[in-house]
Amino acid sequence: MKYLLKNGTVVSGNGTEMLDVLIDGEKIAETGKNLSSDDAVVLDVSGKLLFPGFIDGHTHFDLEVAKTVTADDFESGTRAAILGGTTFVIDYASQDKGGGTLKEGLEKWHQKADGKCSCDYSFHMSVVEWNPETEREIPEMIREGITSFKLYMTYPAMMVNDRDLYKIIKTLGEYGCFAGVHCENSGVIDALIDEAKKEGRLGPENHPLVRPAEMEAEAVHRLLVIADQAKVPVMVVHLTSEKAFQEILAARDAGQKVYAETCPQYLMLDDSVYSRPDFEGAKYVCAPPIRKKEDQECLWKALGEDLIQTVATDQCSFTWEQKNLGRDDFTKIPGGLPGVETRGTLLYTYGVREGRITLEQMCRLLSENAARLYGVYPEKGVILPGSDADIVVFDPEKESVISAGTHAYRTDYSPYEGFVLHGGISKVFLRGQLAVEDGKIVKEKLGKYIYRGKNQL
Ligand code: DUC
Ligand code: ZN
């Protein structure tokens, strides 16, 4: 099937240009002025922005958290993703603690995802235990297209100690791979939780108090010292706070390569959400927590100065009933928020339109940088001849209001209820197939597993 998109504005990481785009089969065949074709379906996209399909490098679909499972699995989650212009998600597969292998983790995640996805998908691999067998499995993972890994400095079921953190980071570096790391100081957080419980402070307003920004910054600092010793680049995932950001800047000033990712919830919301009445704060419980207004402003400024490489979602959704599992004890509230459906439109409305970032930066943050980092550039992340025809036709004039009544998630609330959006997704092409039209999925389950190469950023 061929499509010719006429008169759109193609956005890339380094400019915008009015160009026609010819799609032939799964690929972009040509871009240029005044293109014509005898056998293509011609679509007039004047006034629209054409972005390379958005890439979300941080999702959790069908994940067990706090004795329950996320409301959205790969089926509903990737439907929401493609409706939001995301054509490629990278979810976190995981090894099980207590003798699990990486291979078993990968098989488990393929079972969760294969045949269910409406956008392309891949996995990072969470390494939660390090032993000679795990080490031997790293090249096997690379052959399976997994070139990025995840490490946790918190959560007893997932975290690795500093010795293993160093060993894993160093080994990954030997293979040209890197890890994204969840940075929070586990021990002090546990102690602060003990204090809160002893004092009978059990409501969600205590969640940000037991996971303070200082304990994120401490873990970021420690991670970066360890990665420096290993002489390997590393990524801080879901960066939330100015204090942690300062640690990244200091390491970069000293010559270290450090990547950073933040998420829409840390840009759009502040910690007053935890004090909302009637247990509403539970909806916003996630780790690390949502921070203060000053942190929010720091993160926006960092995006505008190209000091954060990507905005991913950390999508991890729960229903209100699931959040109520922690009614009597905030530490039992399953942590996480939905996000894949509105990442692009929120970043456009509150980033580009507010003058905080440019269109080119939006393209780099949502698409191009992630494609380079996660080893799929230039197949993905750019609109160029030979690239996958993953294209978001974005209408800058469309207006809407976020509401749980209309969203695609299986959650019965939205953390962004009532937020106004300027700009919306008109069409989405996934490898040349029209998957979304007028805000509706017209072809589903087109997604395929993507074997990734190595980081090029
Ligand atoms: N944080 C969350 O809030 N949920 C899932 C994983 C994570 O790190
Ligand atoms: Zn996460």
Coordinates of C-alpha atoms and ligand atoms in Angstrom, one line a residue:
M1 CA 0.0 0.0 0.0
K2 CA 1.2 3.5 -0.8
Y3 CA 0.3 6.8 0.8
L4 CA 1.4 10.3 -0.3
L5 CA 1.1 12.8 2.5
K6 CA 0.9 16.3 0.9
N7 CA 1.9 19.6 2.3
G8 CA 2.6 18.7 5.9
T9 CA 5.4 20.2 8.0
V10 CA 7.9 17.5 8.8
V11 CA 9.5 17.9 12.2
S12 CA 12.9 16.5 13.0
G13 CA 15.4 17.0 15.8
N14 CA 17.1 19.8 13.9
G15 CA 14.4 21.6 12.0
T16 CA 11.0 21.7 10.4
E17 CA 10.3 21.8 6.7
M18 CA 7.2 21.7 4.5
L19 CA 7.7 18.4 2.6
D20 CA 5.6 15.7 1.0
V21 CA 6.1 12.2 2.3
L22 CA 5.7 9.1 0.1
I23 CA 5.1 5.9 2.0
D24 CA 5.6 2.6 0.2
G25 CA 4.8 -0.6 2.2
E26 CA 6.4 -0.4 5.6
K27 CA 8.9 2.3 4.7
I28 CA 9.2 5.9 3.8
A29 CA 10.1 5.9 0.1
E30 CA 10.7 9.6 -0.5
T31 CA 10.4 13.0 1.0
G32 CA 10.5 16.2 -1.0
K33 CA 8.6 19.1 -2.6
N34 CA 5.8 18.5 -5.1
L35 CA 5.9 14.7 -5.0
S36 CA 3.4 12.8 -7.1
S37 CA 2.4 9.2 -7.5
D38 CA 0.0 7.3 -9.8
D39 CA -0.9 4.6 -7.4
A40 CA -0.7 6.1 -3.9
V41 CA -3.6 7.2 -1.7
V42 CA -3.1 11.0 -1.5
L43 CA -3.8 12.6 1.8
D44 CA -3.8 16.4 2.2
V45 CA -2.1 17.1 5.5
S46 CA -1.7 20.9 5.1
G47 CA -1.6 22.7 8.5
K48 CA -0.5 19.5 10.2
L49 CA 2.8 18.6 11.8
L50 CA 4.4 15.3 10.9
F51 CA 6.4 13.8 13.7
P52 CA 8.4 10.5 13.6
G53 CA 6.3 8.1 15.7
F54 CA 6.8 8.7 19.4
I55 CA 8.9 6.2 21.3
D56 CA 8.2 5.5 25.0
G57 CA 11.2 4.0 26.6
H58 CA 9.6 3.3 30.0
T59 CA 6.3 1.4 30.4
H60 CA 5.0 -1.2 32.7
F61 CA 2.2 -3.2 31.2
D62 CA 0.8 -6.3 32.8
L63 CA 3.1 -5.9 35.8
E64 CA 2.5 -7.3 39.3
V65 CA 2.9 -4.5 41.9
A66 CA 2.0 -4.6 45.6
K67 CA 0.1 -7.9 45.2
T68 CA -2.0 -6.7 42.3
V69 CA -1.5 -6.4 38.6
T70 CA -1.6 -3.2 36.5
A71 CA -5.0 -2.4 35.1
D72 CA -3.5 -2.0 31.6
D73 CA -1.9 -5.0 29.9
F74 CA -0.1 -5.0 26.5
E75 CA -3.5 -5.0 24.7
S76 CA -5.1 -2.0 26.3
G77 CA -1.8 -0.3 27.1
T78 CA -0.6 -0.3 23.5
R79 CA -4.0 0.8 22.2
A80 CA -3.8 3.8 24.5
A81 CA -0.2 4.3 23.3
I82 CA -0.9 4.4 19.6
L83 CA -3.9 6.7 20.1
G84 CA -1.4 9.0 21.7
G85 CA 1.0 8.8 18.8
T86 CA 3.4 6.3 20.3
T87 CA 4.4 3.8 17.7
F88 CA 7.1 2.0 19.8
V89 CA 7.2 1.2 23.5
I90 CA 10.0 -0.4 25.5
D91 CA 8.6 -2.2 28.5
Y92 CA 10.6 -3.6 31.5
A93 CA 11.0 -7.3 31.4
S94 CA 12.5 -8.8 34.6
Q95 CA 14.4 -11.6 36.0
D96 CA 12.9 -13.1 39.1
K97 CA 14.8 -13.0 42.4
G98 CA 15.8 -16.3 43.9
G99 CA 17.4 -18.0 40.9
G100 CA 15.4 -16.7 37.9
T101 CA 17.3 -16.3 34.6
L102 CA 17.2 -13.5 32.2
K103 CA 16.0 -15.9 29.5
E104 CA 13.0 -16.9 31.7
G105 CA 12.2 -13.3 32.2
L106 CA 12.3 -12.6 28.5
E107 CA 10.1 -15.6 27.7
K108 CA 7.6 -14.4 30.3
W109 CA 7.4 -10.9 28.8
H110 CA 7.0 -12.3 25.3
Q111 CA 4.1 -14.3 26.6
K112 CA 2.5 -11.2 28.0
A113 CA 3.1 -9.1 24.9
D114 CA 3.2 -11.2 21.7
G115 CA 0.2 -11.0 19.5
K116 CA -1.5 -8.3 21.7
C117 CA 0.3 -5.1 20.8
S118 CA -1.1 -2.3 18.7
C119 CA 2.3 -0.6 18.5
D120 CA 5.8 -2.0 18.0
Y121 CA 7.5 -3.1 21.2
S122 CA 10.7 -4.2 22.8
F123 CA 12.0 -4.8 26.3
H124 CA 14.7 -3.6 28.6
M125 CA 15.8 -6.4 30.9
S126 CA 15.8 -5.7 34.7
V127 CA 18.7 -7.5 36.3
V128 CA 17.8 -8.2 40.0
E129 CA 20.4 -10.8 40.8
W130 CA 24.0 -11.1 39.6
N131 CA 25.8 -14.4 39.3
P132 CA 28.1 -16.1 36.7
E133 CA 25.0 -17.4 34.9
T134 CA 23.4 -14.0 34.6
E135 CA 26.7 -12.6 33.4
R136 CA 26.8 -15.3 30.7
E137 CA 23.3 -14.4 29.6
I138 CA 24.1 -10.8 28.7
P139 CA 25.4 -11.6 25.1
E140 CA 22.3 -13.9 24.7
M141 CA 20.1 -10.9 25.6
I142 CA 21.9 -8.8 23.0
R143 CA 21.3 -11.5 20.4
E144 CA 17.6 -11.2 21.4
G145 CA 17.6 -7.5 20.6
I146 CA 17.9 -6.3 24.2
T147 CA 20.7 -3.8 24.6
S148 CA 19.5 -1.8 27.6
F149 CA 19.0 -3.0 31.1
K150 CA 17.4 -1.8 34.3
L151 CA 18.7 -1.7 37.8
Y152 CA 16.9 -0.8 41.0
M153 CA 18.5 0.8 44.1
T154 CA 15.2 0.5 46.0
Y155 CA 12.5 -2.2 46.3
P156 CA 13.7 -5.3 48.2
A157 CA 12.4 -7.7 45.5
M158 CA 14.4 -5.9 42.8
M159 CA 17.3 -4.0 44.2
V160 CA 21.0 -4.9 43.8
N161 CA 23.7 -3.9 46.3
D162 CA 26.5 -1.5 45.4
R163 CA 29.0 -4.3 44.7
D164 CA 26.6 -5.8 42.1
L165 CA 25.7 -2.4 40.8
Y166 CA 29.3 -1.8 39.9
K167 CA 29.9 -5.3 38.5
I168 CA 26.7 -5.1 36.3
I169 CA 27.4 -1.6 35.0
K170 CA 31.0 -2.6 34.2
T171 CA 30.0 -5.8 32.4
L172 CA 27.3 -4.0 30.4
G173 CA 29.9 -1.4 29.3
E174 CA 32.1 -4.2 28.0
Y175 CA 29.3 -5.1 25.7
G176 CA 28.5 -1.5 24.6
C177 CA 25.3 -1.6 26.6
F178 CA 24.0 0.6 29.5
A179 CA 21.5 0.5 32.3
G180 CA 18.8 2.8 33.3
V181 CA 18.7 3.0 37.1
H182 CA 15.9 3.7 39.6
C183 CA 17.6 5.9 42.1
E184 CA 16.2 6.1 45.6
N185 CA 18.0 5.3 48.9
S186 CA 16.2 2.2 50.1
G187 CA 17.4 2.0 53.7
V188 CA 16.5 5.6 54.7
I189 CA 13.1 5.3 53.0
D190 CA 12.4 2.2 55.0
A191 CA 13.4 4.0 58.2
L192 CA 11.2 7.0 57.4
I193 CA 8.3 4.6 56.7
D194 CA 8.9 3.0 60.1
E195 CA 8.8 6.4 61.7
A196 CA 5.5 7.4 59.9
K197 CA 3.9 4.1 61.0
K198 CA 5.0 4.4 64.6
E199 CA 3.4 7.9 64.7
G200 CA 0.2 6.6 63.1
R201 CA 0.7 8.7 59.9
L202 CA -0.9 6.3 57.4
G203 CA -2.5 8.6 54.7
P204 CA -1.2 9.2 51.2
E205 CA 0.0 12.7 52.2
N206 CA 2.9 10.9 53.9
H207 CA 4.1 9.2 50.7
P208 CA 6.3 12.1 49.5
L209 CA 7.6 12.6 53.1
V210 CA 9.1 9.1 53.3
R211 CA 10.6 9.3 49.8
P212 CA 12.2 12.8 49.9
A213 CA 14.2 14.3 47.1
E214 CA 17.4 14.1 49.2
M215 CA 17.1 10.3 49.1
E216 CA 16.8 10.4 45.3
A217 CA 19.8 12.7 45.1
E218 CA 21.9 10.5 47.4
A219 CA 21.2 7.5 45.2
V220 CA 21.9 9.4 42.0
H221 CA 25.2 10.6 43.5
R222 CA 26.2 7.1 44.6
L223 CA 25.2 5.6 41.2
L224 CA 27.3 8.2 39.4
V225 CA 30.3 7.6 41.6
I226 CA 30.0 3.8 40.9
A227 CA 29.5 4.3 37.2
D228 CA 32.5 6.6 37.1
Q229 CA 34.6 3.9 38.7
A230 CA 33.4 1.5 36.1
K231 CA 33.9 4.1 33.4
V232 CA 30.6 3.3 31.7
P233 CA 27.7 5.7 30.7
V234 CA 24.5 5.3 32.7
M235 CA 21.0 6.6 32.7
V236 CA 19.0 8.1 35.6
V237 CA 15.4 7.1 34.8
H238 CA 12.4 9.1 36.0
L239 CA 14.4 12.0 37.3
T240 CA 12.1 14.1 39.5
S241 CA 14.0 16.7 41.5
E242 CA 16.4 19.6 41.3
K243 CA 18.7 18.1 43.9
A244 CA 19.1 14.9 41.9
F245 CA 19.5 16.9 38.7
Q246 CA 22.4 18.9 40.3
E247 CA 24.2 15.6 40.9
I248 CA 23.9 14.8 37.2
L249 CA 25.2 18.2 36.2
A250 CA 28.2 17.8 38.6
A251 CA 29.1 14.4 37.2
R252 CA 28.8 15.7 33.6
D253 CA 31.0 18.7 34.5
A254 CA 33.6 16.2 35.6
G255 CA 33.5 14.6 32.2
Q256 CA 31.1 11.7 32.8
K257 CA 28.5 10.6 30.3
V258 CA 25.1 10.5 32.1
Y259 CA 21.7 10.3 30.4
A260 CA 18.5 11.5 32.1
E261 CA 14.9 10.7 31.5
T262 CA 11.9 12.4 33.1
C263 CA 8.1 11.8 32.9
P264 CA 5.0 14.0 32.3
Q265 CA 3.8 13.6 35.9
Y266 CA 6.9 15.3 37.2
L267 CA 6.4 18.2 34.7
M268 CA 2.6 18.6 35.1
L269 CA 1.9 18.0 38.8
D270 CA 3.2 19.1 42.1
D271 CA 3.2 17.5 45.6
S272 CA 0.0 19.3 46.6
V273 CA -1.8 16.4 44.9
Y274 CA -1.0 14.2 47.9
S275 CA -3.1 16.3 50.2
R276 CA -6.3 16.1 48.2
P277 CA -9.3 15.1 50.4
D278 CA -11.0 11.7 50.4
F279 CA -7.9 9.6 49.7
E280 CA -7.6 11.3 46.3
G281 CA -3.8 11.6 46.9
A282 CA -3.6 7.8 46.3
K283 CA -4.1 8.3 42.6
Y284 CA -0.7 10.1 42.5
V285 CA 1.3 7.6 44.5
C286 CA 4.3 6.6 42.4
A287 CA 8.0 6.2 43.1
P288 CA 9.8 8.5 43.1
P289 CA 7.0 10.8 44.2
I290 CA 5.7 13.9 42.5
R291 CA 7.8 16.8 43.8
K292 CA 7.5 20.6 44.5
K293 CA 6.8 23.4 42.0
E294 CA 10.4 24.4 42.0
D295 CA 11.4 20.9 40.9
Q296 CA 8.9 21.0 38.1
E297 CA 10.3 24.3 36.9
C298 CA 13.9 23.0 37.1
L299 CA 12.9 20.0 34.9
W300 CA 11.2 22.2 32.3
K301 CA 14.3 24.4 32.2
A302 CA 16.5 21.4 31.8
L303 CA 14.4 20.2 28.9
G304 CA 14.7 23.6 27.3
E305 CA 18.5 23.5 27.7
D306 CA 18.8 19.9 26.2
L307 CA 20.1 18.6 29.6
I308 CA 17.5 15.8 29.8
Q309 CA 17.5 13.4 26.8
T310 CA 14.0 11.9 26.8
V311 CA 10.5 12.1 28.3
A312 CA 9.1 8.7 28.9
T313 CA 6.0 7.9 30.9
D314 CA 6.7 5.2 33.5
Q315 CA 3.1 4.1 32.6
C316 CA 1.9 1.8 35.4
S317 CA -1.8 2.1 35.8
F318 CA -4.3 1.0 38.5
T319 CA -8.0 1.4 39.1
W320 CA -9.4 3.3 42.0
E321 CA -10.4 0.0 43.6
Q322 CA -6.7 -1.1 43.4
K323 CA -5.5 2.2 44.8
N324 CA -7.9 1.6 47.7
L325 CA -5.9 -1.5 48.7
G326 CA -3.9 1.1 50.7
R327 CA -6.8 2.9 52.3
D328 CA -5.5 2.2 55.8
D329 CA -1.8 2.2 55.0
F330 CA -0.3 4.3 52.2
T331 CA 2.6 1.9 51.8
K332 CA 0.1 -0.6 50.4
I333 CA -1.1 1.7 47.6
P334 CA 0.1 0.3 44.3
G335 CA 2.5 2.9 42.8
G336 CA 2.1 4.2 39.4
L337 CA 0.1 6.4 37.0
P338 CA -1.2 6.0 33.4
G339 CA 0.5 8.2 30.8
V340 CA 1.0 6.7 27.4
E341 CA -2.1 8.3 25.8
T342 CA -1.3 11.9 26.6
R343 CA 2.5 12.2 26.7
G344 CA 2.8 13.9 23.3
T345 CA -0.2 16.2 23.6
L346 CA 0.8 17.3 27.1
L347 CA 4.4 18.1 26.0
Y348 CA 3.1 20.0 23.0
T349 CA 0.5 22.0 25.0
Y350 CA 2.5 22.8 28.1
G351 CA 6.0 22.6 26.6
V352 CA 5.9 23.9 23.0
R353 CA 2.9 26.2 23.2
E354 CA 4.2 27.7 26.5
G355 CA 7.5 28.4 24.9
R356 CA 9.4 26.1 27.2
I357 CA 10.7 23.8 24.5
T358 CA 10.8 24.0 20.7
L359 CA 9.1 21.6 18.2
E360 CA 12.6 20.2 17.4
Q361 CA 13.2 19.6 21.1
M362 CA 9.8 17.9 21.4
C363 CA 10.8 15.6 18.5
R364 CA 14.2 14.8 20.1
L365 CA 12.7 14.2 23.5
L366 CA 9.8 11.9 22.3
S367 CA 11.4 10.3 19.4
E368 CA 14.8 10.9 18.0
N369 CA 16.9 10.7 21.2
A370 CA 15.1 7.6 22.3
A371 CA 15.7 6.0 18.9
R372 CA 19.4 6.7 19.2
L373 CA 19.7 5.6 22.8
Y374 CA 17.8 2.4 22.4
G375 CA 19.5 1.4 19.1
V376 CA 16.7 1.8 16.5
Y377 CA 17.9 4.9 14.7
P378 CA 17.4 5.6 11.8
E379 CA 14.8 2.8 11.3
K380 CA 12.7 4.8 13.8
G381 CA 12.9 8.3 15.3
V382 CA 13.1 10.2 12.0
I383 CA 11.2 10.8 8.8
L384 CA 13.7 9.9 6.1
P385 CA 13.7 7.7 3.0
G386 CA 14.4 4.1 4.2
S387 CA 13.0 4.7 7.7
D388 CA 10.0 2.8 9.0
A389 CA 6.9 4.7 8.1
D390 CA 6.0 5.4 11.7
I391 CA 4.4 8.9 11.4
V392 CA 2.2 11.0 13.7
V393 CA 0.0 13.5 11.8
F394 CA -0.4 16.1 14.5
D395 CA -3.1 18.8 14.4
P396 CA -1.9 21.9 16.3
E397 CA -5.4 23.4 16.2
K398 CA -7.3 20.5 17.8
E399 CA -8.6 21.1 21.3
S400 CA -9.7 18.7 23.9
V401 CA -10.0 18.1 27.6
I402 CA -8.5 15.0 29.3
S403 CA -11.2 12.9 30.9
A404 CA -11.5 9.3 32.2
G405 CA -14.8 9.3 30.5
T406 CA -13.1 9.2 27.1
H407 CA -9.6 7.8 27.6
A408 CA -8.5 4.4 26.4
Y409 CA -7.0 3.0 29.6
R410 CA -8.7 0.5 31.8
T411 CA -8.6 2.9 34.7
D412 CA -11.6 4.7 36.0
Y413 CA -9.9 8.0 36.7
S414 CA -7.2 10.2 35.1
P415 CA -4.5 11.9 37.0
Y416 CA -4.9 14.8 34.5
E417 CA -8.7 15.0 34.6
G418 CA -9.8 18.4 33.3
F419 CA -6.4 19.3 31.8
V420 CA -6.9 21.3 28.5
L421 CA -5.0 20.1 25.5
H422 CA -4.2 22.2 22.5
G423 CA -3.1 20.0 19.7
G424 CA -4.1 16.5 19.0
I425 CA -3.3 13.3 17.1
S426 CA -5.1 13.1 13.8
K427 CA -3.6 10.0 12.2
V428 CA -0.9 7.5 13.1
F429 CA 0.9 5.3 10.7
L430 CA 2.6 2.3 12.0
R431 CA 5.2 0.9 9.6
G432 CA 3.1 2.2 6.7
Q433 CA -0.3 1.1 7.9
L434 CA -2.9 3.6 9.0
A435 CA -3.5 2.6 12.5
V436 CA -5.3 5.6 13.9
E437 CA -7.7 8.0 12.2
D438 CA -9.7 10.8 13.9
G439 CA -8.8 9.7 17.4
K440 CA -9.9 6.1 16.7
I441 CA -8.0 2.9 16.1
V442 CA -8.8 1.7 12.6
K443 CA -6.3 -1.2 12.7
E444 CA -5.3 -2.9 15.9
K445 CA -2.6 -5.4 16.9
L446 CA -0.2 -4.4 14.2
G447 CA 2.7 -4.2 16.6
K448 CA 5.8 -6.4 16.2
Y449 CA 8.7 -7.1 18.4
I450 CA 11.7 -5.0 17.5
Y451 CA 15.3 -6.3 17.8
R452 CA 17.4 -3.4 18.9
G453 CA 21.0 -2.4 18.2
K454 CA 23.3 -0.5 20.5
N455 CA 23.1 3.0 21.9
Q456 CA 24.3 5.7 19.4
L457 CA 23.6 8.9 21.5
Ligands
DUC1 N1 7.5 3.3 40.2 C1 6.2 3.3 40.2 O1 5.6 4.2 40.8 N2 5.6 2.2 39.6 C2 6.2 1.2 39.0 C3 7.7 1.2 39.1 C4 8.3 2.4 39.6 O2 9.5 2.5 39.6
ZN2 ZN 9.2 2.4 36.0

